[in-house]
Amino acid sequence: MKLFVDTANLADIKRLASYGILDGVTTNPTLIAKEGVSLETRIKEICEVVSGPVSSEVVTLDPKEMIAQGKIYAGWAPNVYVKLPMTPAGLIALQELNKEGIKTNVTLVFTANQALLAAKAGATLMSPFIGRLDDRGQEGMALIEEIVDIYDNYDYETQVLVASIRSPRHVVNAALLGADIATIPADIFDKMFEHPLTTSGQEQFLADWEKVKNKQ
Ligand code: E4P
């Protein structure tokens, strides 16, 4: 499974990239607003660090404007993926961007039917938001199971990008279900490293080494 980070924070992106575990980045307008930077500047900065897919989201309801924004974003770097909403307008824009060979990420997917429509329309990536479903008392991971089955049944090329991840367990479950990609907030990435036995084991090894390191 590919691992993307879900952030627009450049320091976190650089840090995670330095571990050799980062396949791509997803951003959204909320994440960009949190950083207080220009979208163009930040996406270009991210693309200098990460060579894999970097998602940049359109910010309009109008399909023509989505197409125009998508073409501009795609000009910023060869690895920019244009994030489009899972709406009729988003799928109209998707058709045009596909014709231009521009890669897309259909976002805000909450049902298997929406995932089916995104695949039929030819999305490159498709992002179901599992945490937001969990927040409503639904089982987000059940949606991933349905989508993976449907895409497997028909060999759709659209990749399942599990989004709105809230815990390390979400990542494990996404991998067990065979999702193509998980996009993970930086703090959840950090938690994936953690185990108390790793910490205590390392402390013990270093303490024991101190006892013998000067022996000839
Ligand atoms: C995905 O591309 C989205 O940016 C993201 O996963 C949304 O997550 P949230 O529900 O934590 O805002």
Short mmCIF file of C-alpha atoms and ligand atoms in Angstrom, two decimals:
data_model
loop_
_atom_site.label_atom_id
_atom_site.label_comp_id
_atom_site.label_asym_id
_atom_site.label_seq_id
_atom_site.Cartn_x
_atom_site.Cartn_y
_atom_site.Cartn_z
CA MET A 1 0.00 0.00 0.00
CA LYS A 2 1.25 3.47 -0.82
CA LEU A 3 1.44 5.98 2.01
CA PHE A 4 0.62 9.64 1.45
CA VAL A 5 0.67 12.38 4.08
CA ASP A 6 -2.46 14.50 4.44
CA THR A 7 -1.02 17.92 5.19
CA ALA A 8 0.25 21.16 3.68
CA ASN A 9 2.91 21.56 6.39
CA LEU A 10 6.26 21.60 4.62
CA ALA A 11 8.35 20.71 7.68
CA ASP A 12 6.26 17.58 8.30
CA ILE A 13 6.45 16.63 4.61
CA LYS A 14 10.26 17.02 4.57
CA ARG A 15 10.62 15.05 7.81
CA LEU A 16 8.46 12.14 6.63
CA ALA A 17 10.15 12.13 3.21
CA SER A 18 13.54 11.79 4.97
CA TYR A 19 12.38 8.45 6.43
CA GLY A 20 11.92 7.03 2.93
CA ILE A 21 8.26 6.16 3.55
CA LEU A 22 6.40 8.87 1.67
CA ASP A 23 4.76 8.11 -1.69
CA GLY A 24 2.71 11.28 -2.08
CA VAL A 25 0.83 14.19 -0.48
CA THR A 26 -2.80 15.25 -0.28
CA THR A 27 -3.85 18.80 0.54
CA ASN A 28 -7.23 20.47 0.75
CA PRO A 29 -8.31 24.13 1.17
CA THR A 30 -8.63 23.69 4.96
CA LEU A 31 -5.08 22.34 5.24
CA ILE A 32 -3.74 25.19 3.05
CA ALA A 33 -5.66 27.77 5.15
CA LYS A 34 -4.14 26.28 8.33
CA GLU A 35 -0.66 27.04 6.95
CA GLY A 36 -1.64 30.59 5.88
CA VAL A 37 0.27 30.31 2.59
CA SER A 38 -0.56 30.72 -1.10
CA LEU A 39 -1.74 27.49 -2.74
CA GLU A 40 0.58 27.90 -5.72
CA THR A 41 3.66 28.59 -3.60
CA ARG A 42 3.00 25.67 -1.25
CA ILE A 43 2.16 23.12 -3.95
CA LYS A 44 5.34 24.05 -5.84
CA GLU A 45 7.37 23.74 -2.61
CA ILE A 46 5.86 20.31 -1.88
CA CYS A 47 6.56 19.11 -5.42
CA GLU A 48 10.23 19.97 -4.96
CA VAL A 49 10.36 17.55 -2.01
CA VAL A 50 8.06 14.76 -3.19
CA SER A 51 8.15 13.24 -6.68
CA GLY A 52 4.95 11.17 -6.19
CA PRO A 53 1.38 12.47 -6.59
CA VAL A 54 0.60 15.80 -4.88
CA SER A 55 -3.12 16.63 -4.77
CA SER A 56 -4.27 20.25 -5.17
CA GLU A 57 -8.01 20.92 -4.83
CA VAL A 58 -10.20 23.12 -7.03
CA VAL A 59 -12.08 25.86 -5.21
CA THR A 60 -15.24 26.57 -7.17
CA LEU A 61 -18.63 24.97 -7.86
CA ASP A 62 -18.51 25.79 -11.58
CA PRO A 63 -17.22 23.03 -13.90
CA LYS A 64 -15.64 25.49 -16.36
CA GLU A 65 -13.75 27.16 -13.54
CA MET A 66 -12.73 23.72 -12.22
CA ILE A 67 -11.25 22.91 -15.62
CA ALA A 68 -9.42 26.26 -15.76
CA GLN A 69 -8.05 25.85 -12.22
CA GLY A 70 -7.10 22.23 -12.91
CA LYS A 71 -5.10 23.23 -15.99
CA ILE A 72 -3.29 25.93 -14.02
CA TYR A 73 -2.48 23.51 -11.15
CA ALA A 74 -1.20 20.89 -13.60
CA GLY A 75 1.22 23.48 -14.99
CA TRP A 76 2.89 23.95 -11.58
CA ALA A 77 4.63 20.55 -11.60
CA PRO A 78 4.32 17.24 -13.49
CA ASN A 79 3.22 15.35 -10.34
CA VAL A 80 0.25 17.58 -9.47
CA TYR A 81 -3.05 15.68 -9.27
CA VAL A 82 -6.17 17.85 -9.52
CA LYS A 83 -8.62 17.20 -6.71
CA LEU A 84 -12.24 17.45 -7.85
CA PRO A 85 -15.41 17.08 -5.77
CA MET A 86 -17.60 13.98 -6.23
CA THR A 87 -20.41 15.99 -7.87
CA PRO A 88 -21.82 16.21 -11.41
CA ALA A 89 -19.75 19.38 -11.91
CA GLY A 90 -16.63 17.58 -10.68
CA LEU A 91 -17.16 14.73 -13.14
CA ILE A 92 -17.73 17.15 -16.04
CA ALA A 93 -14.39 18.77 -15.23
CA LEU A 94 -12.81 15.32 -14.91
CA GLN A 95 -13.69 14.50 -18.54
CA GLU A 96 -11.92 17.59 -19.83
CA LEU A 97 -8.86 17.14 -17.62
CA ASN A 98 -8.64 13.48 -18.68
CA LYS A 99 -8.55 14.54 -22.33
CA GLU A 100 -5.54 16.72 -21.50
CA GLY A 101 -3.82 13.82 -19.73
CA ILE A 102 -4.11 15.56 -16.36
CA LYS A 103 -4.28 13.21 -13.35
CA THR A 104 -7.21 13.57 -10.96
CA ASN A 105 -8.31 12.73 -7.42
CA VAL A 106 -12.09 12.63 -6.87
CA THR A 107 -12.67 13.67 -3.29
CA LEU A 108 -15.46 13.80 -0.70
CA VAL A 109 -16.63 10.24 -1.44
CA PHE A 110 -18.99 8.81 1.19
CA THR A 111 -20.85 5.97 -0.58
CA ALA A 112 -20.03 2.98 -2.79
CA ASN A 113 -22.26 4.45 -5.51
CA GLN A 114 -20.17 7.62 -5.57
CA ALA A 115 -17.03 5.47 -5.82
CA LEU A 116 -18.59 3.55 -8.72
CA LEU A 117 -19.41 6.79 -10.55
CA ALA A 118 -15.89 8.16 -10.00
CA ALA A 119 -14.37 4.98 -11.49
CA LYS A 120 -16.78 4.99 -14.44
CA ALA A 121 -15.84 8.61 -15.13
CA GLY A 122 -12.15 7.66 -15.19
CA ALA A 123 -10.78 9.21 -12.00
CA THR A 124 -7.10 8.44 -11.40
CA LEU A 125 -7.56 8.40 -7.61
CA MET A 126 -10.77 8.31 -5.56
CA SER A 127 -10.87 9.40 -1.90
CA PRO A 128 -13.44 7.93 0.50
CA PHE A 129 -13.43 9.84 3.84
CA ILE A 130 -13.71 7.16 6.49
CA GLY A 131 -13.11 9.25 9.64
CA ARG A 132 -15.95 11.62 8.81
CA LEU A 133 -18.27 8.59 8.46
CA ASP A 134 -17.05 7.20 11.80
CA ASP A 135 -17.73 10.64 13.34
CA ARG A 136 -21.39 10.24 12.28
CA GLY A 137 -21.66 6.81 13.89
CA GLN A 138 -21.23 4.92 10.60
CA GLU A 139 -18.52 2.31 9.92
CA GLY A 140 -16.13 4.03 7.53
CA MET A 141 -14.04 0.92 6.95
CA ALA A 142 -17.14 -1.00 5.74
CA LEU A 143 -17.26 1.47 2.86
CA ILE A 144 -13.66 0.66 1.93
CA GLU A 145 -14.49 -3.06 1.92
CA GLU A 146 -17.40 -2.47 -0.48
CA ILE A 147 -15.39 -0.23 -2.79
CA VAL A 148 -12.39 -2.59 -2.98
CA ASP A 149 -14.76 -5.47 -3.85
CA ILE A 150 -16.56 -3.45 -6.53
CA TYR A 151 -13.34 -2.18 -8.13
CA ASP A 152 -11.90 -5.73 -8.08
CA ASN A 153 -15.06 -7.17 -9.67
CA TYR A 154 -14.68 -4.92 -12.71
CA ASP A 155 -10.93 -4.29 -12.77
CA TYR A 156 -11.40 -0.53 -12.55
CA GLU A 157 -8.10 1.29 -12.87
CA THR A 158 -9.09 4.04 -10.42
CA GLN A 159 -7.06 3.69 -7.23
CA VAL A 160 -8.70 3.65 -3.79
CA LEU A 161 -7.13 6.37 -1.63
CA VAL A 162 -8.38 5.95 1.95
CA ALA A 163 -8.75 9.45 3.42
CA SER A 164 -9.87 11.13 6.65
CA ILE A 165 -7.79 8.69 8.67
CA ARG A 166 -8.02 9.15 12.42
CA SER A 167 -5.87 6.36 13.92
CA PRO A 168 -3.02 3.93 13.18
CA ARG A 169 -5.62 1.12 13.23
CA HIS A 170 -7.36 2.74 10.25
CA VAL A 171 -4.10 2.34 8.30
CA VAL A 172 -3.78 -1.36 9.19
CA ASN A 173 -7.40 -2.04 8.27
CA ALA A 174 -7.03 -0.20 4.96
CA ALA A 175 -3.97 -2.35 4.16
CA LEU A 176 -5.76 -5.57 5.16
CA LEU A 177 -8.58 -4.68 2.77
CA GLY A 178 -6.12 -4.11 -0.07
CA ALA A 179 -6.69 -0.37 -0.52
CA ASP A 180 -4.15 1.14 -2.94
CA ILE A 181 -3.23 4.18 -0.86
CA ALA A 182 -3.82 5.64 2.61
CA THR A 183 -3.39 9.37 3.20
CA ILE A 184 -2.37 9.87 6.79
CA PRO A 185 -2.11 12.99 9.00
CA ALA A 186 1.48 13.58 10.21
CA ASP A 187 0.65 12.92 13.89
CA ILE A 188 -0.86 9.53 13.00
CA PHE A 189 2.28 8.71 10.96
CA ASP A 190 4.31 9.42 14.12
CA LYS A 191 2.08 7.10 16.16
CA MET A 192 2.70 4.31 13.61
CA PHE A 193 6.35 4.30 14.73
CA GLU A 194 5.53 3.91 18.41
CA HIS A 195 5.63 0.88 20.67
CA PRO A 196 6.67 0.93 24.35
CA LEU A 197 8.74 -2.24 23.85
CA THR A 198 10.70 -0.53 21.05
CA THR A 199 11.46 2.41 23.37
CA SER A 200 12.34 0.33 26.43
CA GLY A 201 14.28 -2.20 24.34
CA GLN A 202 16.42 0.54 22.83
CA GLU A 203 17.07 2.09 26.28
CA GLN A 204 18.10 -1.30 27.67
CA PHE A 205 20.47 -2.05 24.77
CA LEU A 206 22.17 1.34 25.13
CA ALA A 207 22.43 0.99 28.95
CA ASP A 208 24.00 -2.47 28.60
CA TRP A 209 26.40 -1.23 25.93
CA GLU A 210 27.65 1.45 28.36
CA LYS A 211 28.80 -1.37 30.70
CA VAL A 212 31.13 -3.00 28.14
CA LYS A 213 31.96 -0.41 25.50
CA ASN A 214 35.44 0.36 26.91
CA LYS A 215 36.48 -3.26 27.45
CA GLN A 216 39.49 -4.39 25.33
C1 E4P B 1 -8.15 13.88 1.89
O1 E4P B 1 -7.66 14.10 0.83
C2 E4P B 1 -8.59 14.93 2.84
O2 E4P B 1 -7.67 16.00 2.75
C3 E4P B 1 -8.59 14.49 4.27
O3 E4P B 1 -8.22 13.14 4.42
C4 E4P B 1 -9.77 14.93 5.05
O4 E4P B 1 -9.64 14.48 6.37
P1 E4P B 1 -10.42 15.10 7.59
O5 E4P B 1 -11.76 14.44 7.66
O6 E4P B 1 -9.57 14.76 8.77
O7 E4P B 1 -10.52 16.58 7.36
#
